[in-house]
Amino acid sequence: MAEAFKLIDENDLLDCLVHVSYLEVYKEEFRDLLEVGTASRDIQLREDERGNVGEELWGPPLTERGLGGLHLFGVGCLPVWEWQLLMENPSPGRFCFSFLPPLSSVHASIPRVRGTEVGQWEAGAPQAGTRKGSTPWAWGGSSGSGRAGLGLVLLCLPSWLVSLAAPALGLTAFCARSAVRGEGGRRGGPG
Amino acid sequence: MLCGVKEVDVEGLDEVLSLLEMGNAARHTGATHLNHLSSRSHTVFTVTLEQRGRAPSRLPRPAPGQLLVSKFHFVDLAGSERVLKTGSTGERLKESIQINSSLLALGNVISALGDPQRRGSHIPYRDSKITR
């Protein structure tokens, strides 16, 4: 390393930038040793060659993410439909379908399960207002608009009926396109 | 590859070593019968060097405006453990299991990659975080 810095100092024909990162893998969880406050889930494995990372669906209640949503409250406010199309990045991404508890209180009381572990399909991202491939439920609106598509509602309907039949489980059907976030800013990493 | 990891710009070796020490201080260690400061995790210290050419030059220097990125990964693997020797129990035992599992996964990947008879076959990269 000393030699490298010496060569950098001696070479006037190059602009050099050196940065370091320090990562720990503890019990199959990532930890950022240069910023210990970073939560393990904020460190994400890049999954495809385009530099996109599938964001885990679990976390704050989806309605708190402020990206729009649709709630159909039944009698007694249960079950609750939650869906969200996260269109941060229109490039091909991952679509997920899973069962999640409907309320934030229930979120806290159930073991953390990643949505992507429950079940998922990968498919090309739909264009705004169009329908593509074998993911009719992902017939989405324009970026960030949260406009419901007929395909989405039809796909969610069976799951809604399931949750109606099993209110004791406190489950709600949820289908969403997980956020696909590219590498940005100074947040990068080894790889 | 990973996103969300903090990267710190450095201008000299002293800064690199300082950050390395800072990270080491935050690393998980624990006492076992064999080592009172046993590493309980694997670590990857990455130095990224970005070179941008400023004037015409001969190769291998990057041409003006061209960016050449090099990465150096310094990996410190926790050692495999025999539970009978380390006397690990409770949390230490769980850590031992994770350490040994990930080292096994790494060994499996290396074996698969190095075996010419298995060329083109499945490489079990996904069995552990350190091999993904």
PDB file of C-alpha atoms in Angstrom:
ATOM      1  CA  MET A   1       0.000   0.000   0.000  1.00  0.00           C
ATOM      2  CA  ALA A   2       2.825   2.355   0.825  1.00  0.00           C
ATOM      3  CA  GLU A   3       4.308   1.671  -2.579  1.00  0.00           C
ATOM      4  CA  ALA A   4       0.985   2.381  -4.256  1.00  0.00           C
ATOM      5  CA  PHE A   5       0.612   5.738  -2.560  1.00  0.00           C
ATOM      6  CA  LYS A   6       4.209   6.570  -3.421  1.00  0.00           C
ATOM      7  CA  LEU A   7       3.573   5.859  -7.095  1.00  0.00           C
ATOM      8  CA  ILE A   8       0.405   7.926  -6.999  1.00  0.00           C
ATOM      9  CA  ASP A   9       2.292  10.872  -5.551  1.00  0.00           C
ATOM     10  CA  GLU A  10       5.017  10.602  -8.158  1.00  0.00           C
ATOM     11  CA  ASN A  11       2.722  10.339 -11.147  1.00  0.00           C
ATOM     12  CA  ASP A  12       1.545  13.688 -12.459  1.00  0.00           C
ATOM     13  CA  LEU A  13      -0.211  12.271 -15.482  1.00  0.00           C
ATOM     14  CA  LEU A  14      -2.980  10.667 -13.497  1.00  0.00           C
ATOM     15  CA  ASP A  15      -5.724  11.865 -11.220  1.00  0.00           C
ATOM     16  CA  CYS A  16      -6.062   9.209  -8.593  1.00  0.00           C
ATOM     17  CA  LEU A  17      -8.755   8.700  -6.015  1.00  0.00           C
ATOM     18  CA  VAL A  18      -8.423   6.051  -3.329  1.00  0.00           C
ATOM     19  CA  HIS A  19     -11.216   4.981  -1.048  1.00  0.00           C
ATOM     20  CA  VAL A  20     -11.612   2.156   1.378  1.00  0.00           C
ATOM     21  CA  SER A  21     -14.435   0.165   2.873  1.00  0.00           C
ATOM     22  CA  TYR A  22     -14.435  -2.370   5.657  1.00  0.00           C
ATOM     23  CA  LEU A  23     -17.069  -5.044   5.874  1.00  0.00           C
ATOM     24  CA  GLU A  24     -17.698  -7.790   8.374  1.00  0.00           C
ATOM     25  CA  VAL A  25     -19.673 -10.974   7.886  1.00  0.00           C
ATOM     26  CA  TYR A  26     -20.894 -11.981  11.313  1.00  0.00           C
ATOM     27  CA  LYS A  27     -23.282 -14.904  11.602  1.00  0.00           C
ATOM     28  CA  GLU A  28     -24.231 -14.542   7.944  1.00  0.00           C
ATOM     29  CA  GLU A  29     -25.063 -10.874   8.408  1.00  0.00           C
ATOM     30  CA  PHE A  30     -23.160  -7.963   6.924  1.00  0.00           C
ATOM     31  CA  ARG A  31     -21.857  -5.211   9.158  1.00  0.00           C
ATOM     32  CA  ASP A  32     -20.181  -2.040   8.027  1.00  0.00           C
ATOM     33  CA  LEU A  33     -17.166  -1.594  10.261  1.00  0.00           C
ATOM     34  CA  LEU A  34     -16.638   1.992   9.127  1.00  0.00           C
ATOM     35  CA  GLU A  35     -20.175   2.926  10.036  1.00  0.00           C
ATOM     36  CA  VAL A  36     -21.357   0.582  12.716  1.00  0.00           C
ATOM     37  CA  GLY A  37     -24.758   2.252  12.845  1.00  0.00           C
ATOM     38  CA  THR A  38     -25.627   0.947   9.401  1.00  0.00           C
ATOM     39  CA  ALA A  39     -28.254  -1.746   9.689  1.00  0.00           C
ATOM     40  CA  SER A  40     -27.429  -5.084   8.183  1.00  0.00           C
ATOM     41  CA  ARG A  41     -30.430  -4.930   5.888  1.00  0.00           C
ATOM     42  CA  ASP A  42     -29.183  -1.673   4.405  1.00  0.00           C
ATOM     43  CA  ILE A  43     -26.226  -3.540   2.956  1.00  0.00           C
ATOM     44  CA  GLN A  44     -27.541  -5.328  -0.060  1.00  0.00           C
ATOM     45  CA  LEU A  45     -26.144  -7.853  -2.408  1.00  0.00           C
ATOM     46  CA  ARG A  46     -26.204  -6.847  -6.021  1.00  0.00           C
ATOM     47  CA  GLU A  47     -28.224  -9.433  -7.828  1.00  0.00           C
ATOM     48  CA  ASP A  48     -28.009  -8.672 -11.482  1.00  0.00           C
ATOM     49  CA  GLU A  49     -25.537  -7.484 -14.020  1.00  0.00           C
ATOM     50  CA  ARG A  50     -27.282  -4.143 -14.390  1.00  0.00           C
ATOM     51  CA  GLY A  51     -26.289  -3.065 -10.937  1.00  0.00           C
ATOM     52  CA  ASN A  52     -29.754  -3.344  -9.415  1.00  0.00           C
ATOM     53  CA  VAL A  53     -30.466  -4.660  -5.976  1.00  0.00           C
ATOM     54  CA  GLY A  54     -33.768  -6.116  -4.883  1.00  0.00           C
ATOM     55  CA  GLU A  55     -34.867  -4.434  -1.712  1.00  0.00           C
ATOM     56  CA  GLU A  56     -36.351  -6.701   0.890  1.00  0.00           C
ATOM     57  CA  LEU A  57     -40.008  -6.132   1.306  1.00  0.00           C
ATOM     58  CA  TRP A  58     -40.057  -6.301   5.031  1.00  0.00           C
ATOM     59  CA  GLY A  59     -39.396  -3.173   6.997  1.00  0.00           C
ATOM     60  CA  PRO A  60     -41.590  -0.265   7.909  1.00  0.00           C
ATOM     61  CA  PRO A  61     -45.257  -0.707   7.050  1.00  0.00           C
ATOM     62  CA  LEU A  62     -45.525  -0.243   3.365  1.00  0.00           C
ATOM     63  CA  THR A  63     -47.972   2.584   3.712  1.00  0.00           C
ATOM     64  CA  GLU A  64     -45.307   4.543   5.554  1.00  0.00           C
ATOM     65  CA  ARG A  65     -42.970   4.406   2.625  1.00  0.00           C
ATOM     66  CA  GLY A  66     -44.910   7.201   1.058  1.00  0.00           C
ATOM     67  CA  LEU A  67     -44.947   5.743  -2.403  1.00  0.00           C
ATOM     68  CA  GLY A  68     -48.659   5.434  -2.744  1.00  0.00           C
ATOM     69  CA  GLY A  69     -50.942   2.524  -2.069  1.00  0.00           C
ATOM     70  CA  LEU A  70     -54.451   1.219  -2.145  1.00  0.00           C
ATOM     71  CA  HIS A  71     -56.352   0.016   0.895  1.00  0.00           C
ATOM     72  CA  LEU A  72     -59.687  -1.678   0.725  1.00  0.00           C
ATOM     73  CA  PHE A  73     -61.003  -1.936   4.243  1.00  0.00           C
ATOM     74  CA  GLY A  74     -63.500  -4.663   4.866  1.00  0.00           C
ATOM     75  CA  VAL A  75     -65.968  -4.840   7.740  1.00  0.00           C
ATOM     76  CA  GLY A  76     -64.063  -4.337  10.965  1.00  0.00           C
ATOM     77  CA  CYS A  77     -61.119  -2.991   9.047  1.00  0.00           C
ATOM     78  CA  LEU A  78     -59.789  -6.488   8.420  1.00  0.00           C
ATOM     79  CA  PRO A  79     -58.450  -7.737   6.187  1.00  0.00           C
ATOM     80  CA  VAL A  80     -56.601  -4.879   4.677  1.00  0.00           C
ATOM     81  CA  TRP A  81     -55.325  -4.902   1.211  1.00  0.00           C
ATOM     82  CA  GLU A  82     -51.995  -3.424   0.717  1.00  0.00           C
ATOM     83  CA  TRP A  83     -50.268  -3.111  -2.479  1.00  0.00           C
ATOM     84  CA  GLN A  84     -47.623  -0.914  -3.758  1.00  0.00           C
ATOM     85  CA  LEU A  85     -45.791  -0.480  -6.991  1.00  0.00           C
ATOM     86  CA  LEU A  86     -42.373   0.826  -6.276  1.00  0.00           C
ATOM     87  CA  MET A  87     -41.207   2.386  -9.452  1.00  0.00           C
ATOM     88  CA  GLU A  88     -37.972   3.940  -8.328  1.00  0.00           C
ATOM     89  CA  ASN A  89     -36.232   2.376 -11.245  1.00  0.00           C
ATOM     90  CA  PRO A  90     -38.006   1.322 -14.402  1.00  0.00           C
ATOM     91  CA  SER A  91     -35.385  -1.231 -15.356  1.00  0.00           C
ATOM     92  CA  PRO A  92     -36.135  -4.939 -15.127  1.00  0.00           C
ATOM     93  CA  GLY A  93     -36.598  -5.914 -11.550  1.00  0.00           C
ATOM     94  CA  ARG A  94     -38.141  -8.402  -9.239  1.00  0.00           C
ATOM     95  CA  PHE A  95     -41.749  -8.920  -8.496  1.00  0.00           C
ATOM     96  CA  CYS A  96     -42.809 -10.385  -5.232  1.00  0.00           C
ATOM     97  CA  PHE A  97     -45.972 -11.853  -3.917  1.00  0.00           C
ATOM     98  CA  SER A  98     -46.247 -12.679  -0.285  1.00  0.00           C
ATOM     99  CA  PHE A  99     -48.450 -12.657   2.746  1.00  0.00           C
ATOM    100  CA  LEU A 100     -47.754  -9.988   5.275  1.00  0.00           C
ATOM    101  CA  PRO A 101     -49.556  -8.899   8.425  1.00  0.00           C
ATOM    102  CA  PRO A 102     -51.776  -5.918   7.763  1.00  0.00           C
ATOM    103  CA  LEU A 103     -51.028  -3.593  10.628  1.00  0.00           C
ATOM    104  CA  SER A 104     -47.845  -2.194  12.003  1.00  0.00           C
ATOM    105  CA  SER A 105     -48.591  -3.699  15.415  1.00  0.00           C
ATOM    106  CA  VAL A 106     -48.858  -7.095  13.856  1.00  0.00           C
ATOM    107  CA  HIS A 107     -45.701  -6.421  11.911  1.00  0.00           C
ATOM    108  CA  ALA A 108     -43.846  -6.109  15.177  1.00  0.00           C
ATOM    109  CA  SER A 109     -45.291  -9.245  16.716  1.00  0.00           C
ATOM    110  CA  ILE A 110     -44.444 -11.683  13.963  1.00  0.00           C
ATOM    111  CA  PRO A 111     -40.959 -12.973  13.268  1.00  0.00           C
ATOM    112  CA  ARG A 112     -39.245 -11.046  10.557  1.00  0.00           C
ATOM    113  CA  VAL A 113     -39.630 -12.780   7.273  1.00  0.00           C
ATOM    114  CA  ARG A 114     -38.263 -11.428   4.108  1.00  0.00           C
ATOM    115  CA  GLY A 115     -40.851 -11.118   1.431  1.00  0.00           C
ATOM    116  CA  THR A 116     -38.411 -12.463  -1.067  1.00  0.00           C
ATOM    117  CA  GLU A 117     -38.181 -15.656   0.957  1.00  0.00           C
ATOM    118  CA  VAL A 118     -41.884 -16.235   0.822  1.00  0.00           C
ATOM    119  CA  GLY A 119     -42.133 -16.416  -2.884  1.00  0.00           C
ATOM    120  CA  GLN A 120     -41.168 -14.423  -5.848  1.00  0.00           C
ATOM    121  CA  TRP A 121     -41.054 -14.299  -9.556  1.00  0.00           C
ATOM    122  CA  GLU A 122     -38.621 -12.462 -11.615  1.00  0.00           C
ATOM    123  CA  ALA A 123     -39.767 -10.786 -14.735  1.00  0.00           C
ATOM    124  CA  GLY A 124     -39.127  -7.803 -16.902  1.00  0.00           C
ATOM    125  CA  ALA A 125     -40.460  -4.543 -15.577  1.00  0.00           C
ATOM    126  CA  PRO A 126     -43.688  -3.391 -17.159  1.00  0.00           C
ATOM    127  CA  GLN A 127     -43.657  -0.158 -18.994  1.00  0.00           C
ATOM    128  CA  ALA A 128     -45.898   2.557 -17.675  1.00  0.00           C
ATOM    129  CA  GLY A 129     -49.487   1.742 -18.436  1.00  0.00           C
ATOM    130  CA  THR A 130     -48.660  -1.368 -20.404  1.00  0.00           C
ATOM    131  CA  ARG A 131     -48.956  -5.023 -19.767  1.00  0.00           C
ATOM    132  CA  LYS A 132     -46.070  -7.327 -20.345  1.00  0.00           C
ATOM    133  CA  GLY A 133     -45.050 -10.903 -20.047  1.00  0.00           C
ATOM    134  CA  SER A 134     -46.630 -13.276 -17.574  1.00  0.00           C
ATOM    135  CA  THR A 135     -47.157 -10.809 -14.775  1.00  0.00           C
ATOM    136  CA  PRO A 136     -50.649  -9.453 -15.392  1.00  0.00           C
ATOM    137  CA  TRP A 137     -50.937  -8.279 -11.818  1.00  0.00           C
ATOM    138  CA  ALA A 138     -48.018  -6.026 -12.358  1.00  0.00           C
ATOM    139  CA  TRP A 139     -49.908  -3.969 -14.842  1.00  0.00           C
ATOM    140  CA  GLY A 140     -48.867  -0.721 -13.299  1.00  0.00           C
ATOM    141  CA  GLY A 141     -49.306   2.961 -13.686  1.00  0.00           C
ATOM    142  CA  SER A 142     -46.772   5.580 -14.310  1.00  0.00           C
ATOM    143  CA  SER A 143     -43.813   6.004 -12.041  1.00  0.00           C
ATOM    144  CA  GLY A 144     -44.831   6.837  -8.516  1.00  0.00           C
ATOM    145  CA  SER A 145     -48.468   7.342  -9.364  1.00  0.00           C
ATOM    146  CA  GLY A 146     -49.696   4.181  -7.682  1.00  0.00           C
ATOM    147  CA  ARG A 147     -52.433   3.711 -10.260  1.00  0.00           C
ATOM    148  CA  ALA A 148     -54.056   0.341  -9.903  1.00  0.00           C
ATOM    149  CA  GLY A 149     -54.243  -2.008 -12.805  1.00  0.00           C
ATOM    150  CA  LEU A 150     -57.018  -4.452 -13.395  1.00  0.00           C
ATOM    151  CA  GLY A 151     -54.530  -7.301 -13.558  1.00  0.00           C
ATOM    152  CA  LEU A 152     -53.200  -6.411 -10.135  1.00  0.00           C
ATOM    153  CA  VAL A 153     -56.639  -6.459  -8.561  1.00  0.00           C
ATOM    154  CA  LEU A 154     -57.545  -9.751 -10.197  1.00  0.00           C
ATOM    155  CA  LEU A 155     -54.385 -11.357  -8.959  1.00  0.00           C
ATOM    156  CA  CYS A 156     -54.872 -10.126  -5.420  1.00  0.00           C
ATOM    157  CA  LEU A 157     -58.491 -11.228  -5.227  1.00  0.00           C
ATOM    158  CA  PRO A 158     -57.845 -14.930  -4.440  1.00  0.00           C
ATOM    159  CA  SER A 159     -55.381 -13.990  -1.743  1.00  0.00           C
ATOM    160  CA  TRP A 160     -57.869 -11.594  -0.252  1.00  0.00           C
ATOM    161  CA  LEU A 161     -60.414 -14.363  -0.057  1.00  0.00           C
ATOM    162  CA  VAL A 162     -57.847 -16.552   1.670  1.00  0.00           C
ATOM    163  CA  SER A 163     -57.195 -13.912   4.270  1.00  0.00           C
ATOM    164  CA  LEU A 164     -60.920 -13.474   4.790  1.00  0.00           C
ATOM    165  CA  ALA A 165     -61.159 -17.166   5.519  1.00  0.00           C
ATOM    166  CA  ALA A 166     -58.352 -17.060   8.014  1.00  0.00           C
ATOM    167  CA  PRO A 167     -58.795 -13.875  10.044  1.00  0.00           C
ATOM    168  CA  ALA A 168     -57.170 -15.473  13.073  1.00  0.00           C
ATOM    169  CA  LEU A 169     -53.899 -15.437  11.249  1.00  0.00           C
ATOM    170  CA  GLY A 170     -54.113 -11.718  10.790  1.00  0.00           C
ATOM    171  CA  LEU A 171     -52.646 -12.032   7.381  1.00  0.00           C
ATOM    172  CA  THR A 172     -53.218  -9.864   4.449  1.00  0.00           C
ATOM    173  CA  ALA A 173     -52.357 -10.470   0.919  1.00  0.00           C
ATOM    174  CA  PHE A 174     -49.784  -8.303  -0.524  1.00  0.00           C
ATOM    175  CA  CYS A 175     -48.233  -8.092  -3.845  1.00  0.00           C
ATOM    176  CA  ALA A 176     -45.766  -5.560  -4.886  1.00  0.00           C
ATOM    177  CA  ARG A 177     -42.914  -4.903  -7.049  1.00  0.00           C
ATOM    178  CA  SER A 178     -39.947  -4.620  -4.825  1.00  0.00           C
ATOM    179  CA  ALA A 179     -37.853  -1.561  -5.099  1.00  0.00           C
ATOM    180  CA  VAL A 180     -35.066  -1.839  -7.508  1.00  0.00           C
ATOM    181  CA  ARG A 181     -32.378   0.524  -6.566  1.00  0.00           C
ATOM    182  CA  GLY A 182     -29.206   1.172  -8.398  1.00  0.00           C
ATOM    183  CA  GLU A 183     -25.974   2.015  -6.783  1.00  0.00           C
ATOM    184  CA  GLY A 184     -25.903   5.647  -5.950  1.00  0.00           C
ATOM    185  CA  GLY A 185     -23.834   8.376  -4.448  1.00  0.00           C
ATOM    186  CA  ARG A 186     -20.959   7.459  -2.300  1.00  0.00           C
ATOM    187  CA  ARG A 187     -22.699   4.340  -1.200  1.00  0.00           C
ATOM    188  CA  GLY A 188     -21.065   1.605  -3.098  1.00  0.00           C
ATOM    189  CA  GLY A 189     -19.011  -1.188  -1.882  1.00  0.00           C
ATOM    190  CA  PRO A 190     -16.682  -3.986  -2.473  1.00  0.00           C
ATOM    191  CA  GLY A 191     -17.588  -6.544  -4.980  1.00  0.00           C
TER     192      GLY A 191
ATOM    193  CA  MET B   1     -21.540  -7.117  -5.260  1.00  0.00           C
ATOM    194  CA  LEU B   2     -22.727  -4.943  -2.472  1.00  0.00           C
ATOM    195  CA  CYS B   3     -24.497  -1.653  -2.114  1.00  0.00           C
ATOM    196  CA  GLY B   4     -24.867   0.393   1.017  1.00  0.00           C
ATOM    197  CA  VAL B   5     -21.342   0.044   2.292  1.00  0.00           C
ATOM    198  CA  LYS B   6     -19.648   3.228   3.394  1.00  0.00           C
ATOM    199  CA  GLU B   7     -16.602   4.184   1.383  1.00  0.00           C
ATOM    200  CA  VAL B   8     -14.131   6.659   2.788  1.00  0.00           C
ATOM    201  CA  ASP B   9     -11.762   8.688   0.627  1.00  0.00           C
ATOM    202  CA  VAL B  10      -8.163   8.484   1.772  1.00  0.00           C
ATOM    203  CA  GLU B  11      -5.064  10.381   0.776  1.00  0.00           C
ATOM    204  CA  GLY B  12      -2.328   8.408   2.435  1.00  0.00           C
ATOM    205  CA  LEU B  13      -1.288   5.228   4.126  1.00  0.00           C
ATOM    206  CA  ASP B  14      -1.793   6.686   7.577  1.00  0.00           C
ATOM    207  CA  GLU B  15      -5.461   7.232   6.896  1.00  0.00           C
ATOM    208  CA  VAL B  16      -5.827   3.691   5.587  1.00  0.00           C
ATOM    209  CA  LEU B  17      -4.242   2.221   8.688  1.00  0.00           C
ATOM    210  CA  SER B  18      -6.303   4.462  10.916  1.00  0.00           C
ATOM    211  CA  LEU B  19      -9.527   3.266   9.304  1.00  0.00           C
ATOM    212  CA  LEU B  20      -8.345  -0.317   9.518  1.00  0.00           C
ATOM    213  CA  GLU B  21      -7.753   0.057  13.244  1.00  0.00           C
ATOM    214  CA  MET B  22     -11.091   1.759  13.700  1.00  0.00           C
ATOM    215  CA  GLY B  23     -12.817  -1.116  11.963  1.00  0.00           C
ATOM    216  CA  ASN B  24     -10.894  -3.691  13.941  1.00  0.00           C
ATOM    217  CA  ALA B  25     -12.095  -2.091  17.132  1.00  0.00           C
ATOM    218  CA  ALA B  26     -15.679  -2.597  16.036  1.00  0.00           C
ATOM    219  CA  ARG B  27     -15.163  -6.163  14.952  1.00  0.00           C
ATOM    220  CA  HIS B  28     -16.745  -9.084  16.779  1.00  0.00           C
ATOM    221  CA  THR B  29     -14.264 -10.922  18.939  1.00  0.00           C
ATOM    222  CA  GLY B  30     -14.723 -13.249  21.847  1.00  0.00           C
ATOM    223  CA  ALA B  31     -12.812 -15.429  24.232  1.00  0.00           C
ATOM    224  CA  THR B  32     -12.475 -19.156  23.754  1.00  0.00           C
ATOM    225  CA  HIS B  33     -10.305 -21.690  25.521  1.00  0.00           C
ATOM    226  CA  LEU B  34      -7.722 -21.338  22.771  1.00  0.00           C
ATOM    227  CA  ASN B  35      -7.771 -17.623  22.112  1.00  0.00           C
ATOM    228  CA  HIS B  36      -9.014 -14.862  24.356  1.00  0.00           C
ATOM    229  CA  LEU B  37      -9.429 -12.531  21.361  1.00  0.00           C
ATOM    230  CA  SER B  38     -10.809 -14.942  18.833  1.00  0.00           C
ATOM    231  CA  SER B  39     -12.271 -13.459  15.648  1.00  0.00           C
ATOM    232  CA  ARG B  40     -15.917 -14.363  15.439  1.00  0.00           C
ATOM    233  CA  SER B  41     -16.449 -13.057  11.933  1.00  0.00           C
ATOM    234  CA  HIS B  42     -14.927 -12.762   8.497  1.00  0.00           C
ATOM    235  CA  THR B  43     -13.866  -9.341   7.290  1.00  0.00           C
ATOM    236  CA  VAL B  44     -13.194  -7.801   3.914  1.00  0.00           C
ATOM    237  CA  PHE B  45     -11.125  -4.632   3.740  1.00  0.00           C
ATOM    238  CA  THR B  46     -11.396  -3.156   0.278  1.00  0.00           C
ATOM    239  CA  VAL B  47      -9.149  -0.511  -1.224  1.00  0.00           C
ATOM    240  CA  THR B  48     -10.457   0.993  -4.440  1.00  0.00           C
ATOM    241  CA  LEU B  49      -8.150   2.936  -6.702  1.00  0.00           C
ATOM    242  CA  GLU B  50      -9.649   5.076  -9.434  1.00  0.00           C
ATOM    243  CA  GLN B  51      -7.234   6.421 -12.009  1.00  0.00           C
ATOM    244  CA  ARG B  52      -8.229   8.981 -14.557  1.00  0.00           C
ATOM    245  CA  GLY B  53      -5.825   9.928 -17.312  1.00  0.00           C
ATOM    246  CA  ARG B  54      -4.922  13.590 -17.453  1.00  0.00           C
ATOM    247  CA  ALA B  55      -2.546  13.662 -20.396  1.00  0.00           C
ATOM    248  CA  PRO B  56      -1.754  11.417 -23.363  1.00  0.00           C
ATOM    249  CA  SER B  57       0.369   8.515 -22.256  1.00  0.00           C
ATOM    250  CA  ARG B  58       1.395   5.040 -23.192  1.00  0.00           C
ATOM    251  CA  LEU B  59      -0.497   2.018 -21.999  1.00  0.00           C
ATOM    252  CA  PRO B  60      -1.245   0.676 -19.451  1.00  0.00           C
ATOM    253  CA  ARG B  61      -2.082   4.132 -18.180  1.00  0.00           C
ATOM    254  CA  PRO B  62      -5.652   5.180 -18.913  1.00  0.00           C
ATOM    255  CA  ALA B  63      -6.110   7.609 -21.768  1.00  0.00           C
ATOM    256  CA  PRO B  64      -7.245  11.159 -20.984  1.00  0.00           C
ATOM    257  CA  GLY B  65     -10.750  11.075 -19.601  1.00  0.00           C
ATOM    258  CA  GLN B  66     -10.705   7.318 -19.302  1.00  0.00           C
ATOM    259  CA  LEU B  67     -11.344   5.838 -15.875  1.00  0.00           C
ATOM    260  CA  LEU B  68      -9.532   2.771 -14.666  1.00  0.00           C
ATOM    261  CA  VAL B  69     -10.837   1.236 -11.439  1.00  0.00           C
ATOM    262  CA  SER B  70      -8.833  -1.293  -9.460  1.00  0.00           C
ATOM    263  CA  LYS B  71      -9.916  -3.037  -6.291  1.00  0.00           C
ATOM    264  CA  PHE B  72      -7.860  -4.785  -3.677  1.00  0.00           C
ATOM    265  CA  HIS B  73      -9.725  -7.023  -1.282  1.00  0.00           C
ATOM    266  CA  PHE B  74      -7.960  -7.994   1.918  1.00  0.00           C
ATOM    267  CA  VAL B  75      -9.896 -10.824   3.493  1.00  0.00           C
ATOM    268  CA  ASP B  76      -9.460 -12.060   7.028  1.00  0.00           C
ATOM    269  CA  LEU B  77     -11.307 -15.305   7.539  1.00  0.00           C
ATOM    270  CA  ALA B  78     -12.201 -16.507  10.987  1.00  0.00           C
ATOM    271  CA  GLY B  79     -10.527 -19.818  11.670  1.00  0.00           C
ATOM    272  CA  SER B  80     -12.361 -23.101  11.704  1.00  0.00           C
ATOM    273  CA  GLU B  81     -12.977 -24.433  15.171  1.00  0.00           C
ATOM    274  CA  ARG B  82     -13.299 -27.737  16.925  1.00  0.00           C
ATOM    275  CA  VAL B  83     -15.890 -27.163  19.557  1.00  0.00           C
ATOM    276  CA  LEU B  84     -14.342 -29.716  21.883  1.00  0.00           C
ATOM    277  CA  LYS B  85     -11.089 -27.788  21.881  1.00  0.00           C
ATOM    278  CA  THR B  86     -12.467 -24.259  22.066  1.00  0.00           C
ATOM    279  CA  GLY B  87     -15.047 -25.200  24.665  1.00  0.00           C
ATOM    280  CA  SER B  88     -17.586 -22.958  23.010  1.00  0.00           C
ATOM    281  CA  THR B  89     -21.051 -22.844  24.445  1.00  0.00           C
ATOM    282  CA  GLY B  90     -24.075 -20.640  23.991  1.00  0.00           C
ATOM    283  CA  GLU B  91     -23.439 -17.684  21.726  1.00  0.00           C
ATOM    284  CA  ARG B  92     -19.863 -18.744  21.046  1.00  0.00           C
ATOM    285  CA  LEU B  93     -21.126 -22.109  19.894  1.00  0.00           C
ATOM    286  CA  LYS B  94     -23.580 -20.483  17.494  1.00  0.00           C
ATOM    287  CA  GLU B  95     -20.775 -18.352  16.136  1.00  0.00           C
ATOM    288  CA  SER B  96     -18.584 -21.424  15.711  1.00  0.00           C
ATOM    289  CA  ILE B  97     -21.289 -23.147  13.752  1.00  0.00           C
ATOM    290  CA  GLN B  98     -21.687 -20.162  11.442  1.00  0.00           C
ATOM    291  CA  ILE B  99     -17.929 -19.829  10.981  1.00  0.00           C
ATOM    292  CA  ASN B 100     -17.486 -23.491  10.141  1.00  0.00           C
ATOM    293  CA  SER B 101     -20.507 -23.515   7.840  1.00  0.00           C
ATOM    294  CA  SER B 102     -19.269 -20.556   5.842  1.00  0.00           C
ATOM    295  CA  LEU B 103     -15.751 -21.971   5.622  1.00  0.00           C
ATOM    296  CA  LEU B 104     -17.214 -25.229   4.379  1.00  0.00           C
ATOM    297  CA  ALA B 105     -19.187 -23.318   1.759  1.00  0.00           C
ATOM    298  CA  LEU B 106     -16.028 -21.506   0.687  1.00  0.00           C
ATOM    299  CA  GLY B 107     -14.173 -24.804   0.437  1.00  0.00           C
ATOM    300  CA  ASN B 108     -16.966 -26.272  -1.651  1.00  0.00           C
ATOM    301  CA  VAL B 109     -16.844 -23.337  -4.059  1.00  0.00           C
ATOM    302  CA  ILE B 110     -13.085 -23.557  -4.419  1.00  0.00           C
ATOM    303  CA  SER B 111     -13.286 -27.317  -4.958  1.00  0.00           C
ATOM    304  CA  ALA B 112     -15.984 -26.917  -7.579  1.00  0.00           C
ATOM    305  CA  LEU B 113     -14.029 -24.223  -9.396  1.00  0.00           C
ATOM    306  CA  GLY B 114     -10.785 -26.155  -9.269  1.00  0.00           C
ATOM    307  CA  ASP B 115     -12.146 -29.483 -10.391  1.00  0.00           C
ATOM    308  CA  PRO B 116     -11.826 -29.809 -14.184  1.00  0.00           C
ATOM    309  CA  GLN B 117     -14.352 -32.640 -14.179  1.00  0.00           C
ATOM    310  CA  ARG B 118     -16.944 -30.279 -12.765  1.00  0.00           C
ATOM    311  CA  ARG B 119     -16.339 -27.570 -15.330  1.00  0.00           C
ATOM    312  CA  GLY B 120     -19.614 -26.085 -16.393  1.00  0.00           C
ATOM    313  CA  SER B 121     -21.481 -27.653 -13.509  1.00  0.00           C
ATOM    314  CA  HIS B 122     -23.184 -25.891 -10.642  1.00  0.00           C
ATOM    315  CA  ILE B 123     -20.970 -23.811  -8.377  1.00  0.00           C
ATOM    316  CA  PRO B 124     -22.593 -23.382  -4.954  1.00  0.00           C
ATOM    317  CA  TYR B 125     -21.892 -19.666  -4.575  1.00  0.00           C
ATOM    318  CA  ARG B 126     -25.133 -19.008  -2.785  1.00  0.00           C
ATOM    319  CA  ASP B 127     -24.508 -21.244   0.186  1.00  0.00           C
ATOM    320  CA  SER B 128     -22.883 -18.499   2.200  1.00  0.00           C
ATOM    321  CA  LYS B 129     -22.549 -14.732   2.313  1.00  0.00           C
ATOM    322  CA  ILE B 130     -18.810 -14.866   1.826  1.00  0.00           C
ATOM    323  CA  THR B 131     -19.125 -16.783  -1.427  1.00  0.00           C
ATOM    324  CA  ARG B 132     -21.966 -14.811  -2.987  1.00  0.00           C
TER     325      ARG B 132
END
